[in-house]
mmCIF file of C-alpha atoms in Angstrom:
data_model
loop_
_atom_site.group_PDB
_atom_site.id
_atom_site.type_symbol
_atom_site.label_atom_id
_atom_site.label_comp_id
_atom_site.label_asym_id
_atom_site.label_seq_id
_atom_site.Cartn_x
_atom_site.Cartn_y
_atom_site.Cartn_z
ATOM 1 C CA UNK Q 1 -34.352 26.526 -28.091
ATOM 2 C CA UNK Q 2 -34.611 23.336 -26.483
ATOM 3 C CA UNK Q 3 -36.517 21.931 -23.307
ATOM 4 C CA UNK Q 4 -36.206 18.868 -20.969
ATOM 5 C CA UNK Q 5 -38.916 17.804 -19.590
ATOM 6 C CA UNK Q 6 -39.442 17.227 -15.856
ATOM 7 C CA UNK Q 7 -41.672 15.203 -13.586
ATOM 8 C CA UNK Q 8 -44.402 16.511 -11.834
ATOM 9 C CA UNK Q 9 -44.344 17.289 -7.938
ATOM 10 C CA UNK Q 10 -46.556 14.204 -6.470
ATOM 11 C CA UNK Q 11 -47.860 16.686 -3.568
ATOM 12 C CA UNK Q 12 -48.313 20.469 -2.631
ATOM 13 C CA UNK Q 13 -45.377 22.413 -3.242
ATOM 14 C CA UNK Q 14 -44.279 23.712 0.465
ATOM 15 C CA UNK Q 15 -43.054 27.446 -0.657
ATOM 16 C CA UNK Q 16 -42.215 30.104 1.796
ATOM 17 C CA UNK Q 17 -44.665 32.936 1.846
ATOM 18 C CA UNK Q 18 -43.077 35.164 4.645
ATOM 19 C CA UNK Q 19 -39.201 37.364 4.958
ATOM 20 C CA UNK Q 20 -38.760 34.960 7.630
ATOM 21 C CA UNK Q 21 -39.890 31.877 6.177
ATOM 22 C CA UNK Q 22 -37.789 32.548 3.317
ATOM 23 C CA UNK Q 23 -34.991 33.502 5.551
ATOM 24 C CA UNK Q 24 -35.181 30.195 7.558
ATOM 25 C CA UNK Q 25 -35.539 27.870 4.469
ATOM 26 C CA UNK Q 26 -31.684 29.409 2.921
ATOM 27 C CA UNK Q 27 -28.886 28.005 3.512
ATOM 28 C CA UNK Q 28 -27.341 30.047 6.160
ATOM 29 C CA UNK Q 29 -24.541 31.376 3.513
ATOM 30 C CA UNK Q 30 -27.205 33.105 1.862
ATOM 31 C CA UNK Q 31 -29.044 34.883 4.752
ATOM 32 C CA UNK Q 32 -26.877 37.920 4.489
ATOM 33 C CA UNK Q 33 -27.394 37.935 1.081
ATOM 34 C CA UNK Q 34 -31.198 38.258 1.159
ATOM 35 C CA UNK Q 35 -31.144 41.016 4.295
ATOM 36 C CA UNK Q 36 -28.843 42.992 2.299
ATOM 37 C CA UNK Q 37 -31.266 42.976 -0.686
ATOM 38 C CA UNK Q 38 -34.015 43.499 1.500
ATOM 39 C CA UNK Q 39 -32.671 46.513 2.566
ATOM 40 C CA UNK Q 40 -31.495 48.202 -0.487
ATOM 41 C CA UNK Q 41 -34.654 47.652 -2.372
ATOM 42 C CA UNK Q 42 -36.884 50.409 -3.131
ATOM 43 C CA UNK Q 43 -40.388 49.507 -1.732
ATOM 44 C CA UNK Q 44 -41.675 49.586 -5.341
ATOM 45 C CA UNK Q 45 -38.858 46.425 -5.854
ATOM 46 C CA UNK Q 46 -40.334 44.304 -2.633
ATOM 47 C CA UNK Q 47 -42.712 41.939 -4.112
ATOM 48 C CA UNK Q 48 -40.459 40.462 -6.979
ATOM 49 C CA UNK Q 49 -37.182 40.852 -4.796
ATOM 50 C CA UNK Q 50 -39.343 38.737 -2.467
ATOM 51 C CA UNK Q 51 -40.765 35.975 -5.271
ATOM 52 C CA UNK Q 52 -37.272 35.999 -6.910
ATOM 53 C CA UNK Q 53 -35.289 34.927 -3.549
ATOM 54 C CA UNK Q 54 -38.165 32.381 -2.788
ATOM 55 C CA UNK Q 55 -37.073 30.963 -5.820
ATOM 56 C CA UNK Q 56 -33.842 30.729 -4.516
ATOM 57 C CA UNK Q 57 -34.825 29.213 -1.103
ATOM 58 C CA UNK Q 58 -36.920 26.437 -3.075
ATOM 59 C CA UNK Q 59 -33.954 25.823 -5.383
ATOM 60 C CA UNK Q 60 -31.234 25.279 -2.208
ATOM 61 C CA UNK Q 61 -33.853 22.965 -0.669
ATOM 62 C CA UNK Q 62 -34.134 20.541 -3.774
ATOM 63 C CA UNK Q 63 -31.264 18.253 -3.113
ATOM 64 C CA UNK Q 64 -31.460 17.418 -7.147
ATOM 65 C CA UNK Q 65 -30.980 21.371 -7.738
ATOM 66 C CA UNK Q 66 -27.098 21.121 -7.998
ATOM 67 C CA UNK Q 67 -26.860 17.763 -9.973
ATOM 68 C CA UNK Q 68 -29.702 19.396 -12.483
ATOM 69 C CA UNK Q 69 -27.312 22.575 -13.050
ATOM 70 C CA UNK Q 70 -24.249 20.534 -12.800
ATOM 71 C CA UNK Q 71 -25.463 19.095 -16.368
ATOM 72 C CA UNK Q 72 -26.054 22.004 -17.921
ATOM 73 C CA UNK Q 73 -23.325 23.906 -17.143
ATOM 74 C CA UNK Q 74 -21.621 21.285 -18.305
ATOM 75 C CA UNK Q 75 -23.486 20.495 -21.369
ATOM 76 C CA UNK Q 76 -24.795 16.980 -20.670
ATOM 77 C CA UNK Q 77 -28.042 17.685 -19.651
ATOM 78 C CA UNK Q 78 -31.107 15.567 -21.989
ATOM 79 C CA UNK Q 79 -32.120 18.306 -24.766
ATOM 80 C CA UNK Q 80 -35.120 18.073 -26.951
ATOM 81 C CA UNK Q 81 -36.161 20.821 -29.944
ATOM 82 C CA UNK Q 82 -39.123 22.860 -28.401
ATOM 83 C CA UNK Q 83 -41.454 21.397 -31.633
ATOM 84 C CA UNK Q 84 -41.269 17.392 -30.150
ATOM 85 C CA UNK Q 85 -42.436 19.081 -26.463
ATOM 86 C CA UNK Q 86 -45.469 20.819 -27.573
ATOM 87 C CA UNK Q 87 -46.898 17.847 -29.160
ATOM 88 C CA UNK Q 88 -46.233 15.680 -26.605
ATOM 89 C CA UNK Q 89 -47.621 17.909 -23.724
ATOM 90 C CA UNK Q 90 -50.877 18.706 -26.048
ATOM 91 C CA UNK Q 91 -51.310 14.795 -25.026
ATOM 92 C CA UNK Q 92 -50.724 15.268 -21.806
ATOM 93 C CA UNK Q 93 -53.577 18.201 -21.301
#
């Protein structure tokens, strides 16, 4: 397994903690996407449907999001073995 490390955010994290927040902040090919899922879920399935498609929403707002999985899908992305990134973020605590 390998990681890459990334930068940290430099201010609060602005995620979408409503349906309709969540539904604003996706692209509008998407919406129909997420209503449909809302309403197929069992009510036991809400909460991590909900967390997994605000995961979404934060992904199609970070303009980097596409170039990031643009490099690895395509294999070019910086790799490092998981035993140099423990050490290294042991400094870091």
């Amino acid at each position: 397994m390998t990681a890459e490390p990334l930068g940290h955010a430099t201010g609060p994290i602005d995620r979408p903690c409503t349906v309709g927040a969540i539904r604003r902040a996706l692209p509008p090919e998407l919406r129909d996407r997420f209503q449909t899922a809302l309403d197929d879920a069992d009510a036991a399935d809400l909460s991590g449907l909900v967390a997994q498609w605000v995961a979404v929403a934060q992904t199609a707002a970070d303009a980097g999001a596409d170039t990031a999985a643009g490099a690895v899908r395509s294999g070019t992305a910086a790799t490092y073995e998981i035993g140099d990134i423990f050490p290294a973020l042991a400094g870091r605590l």
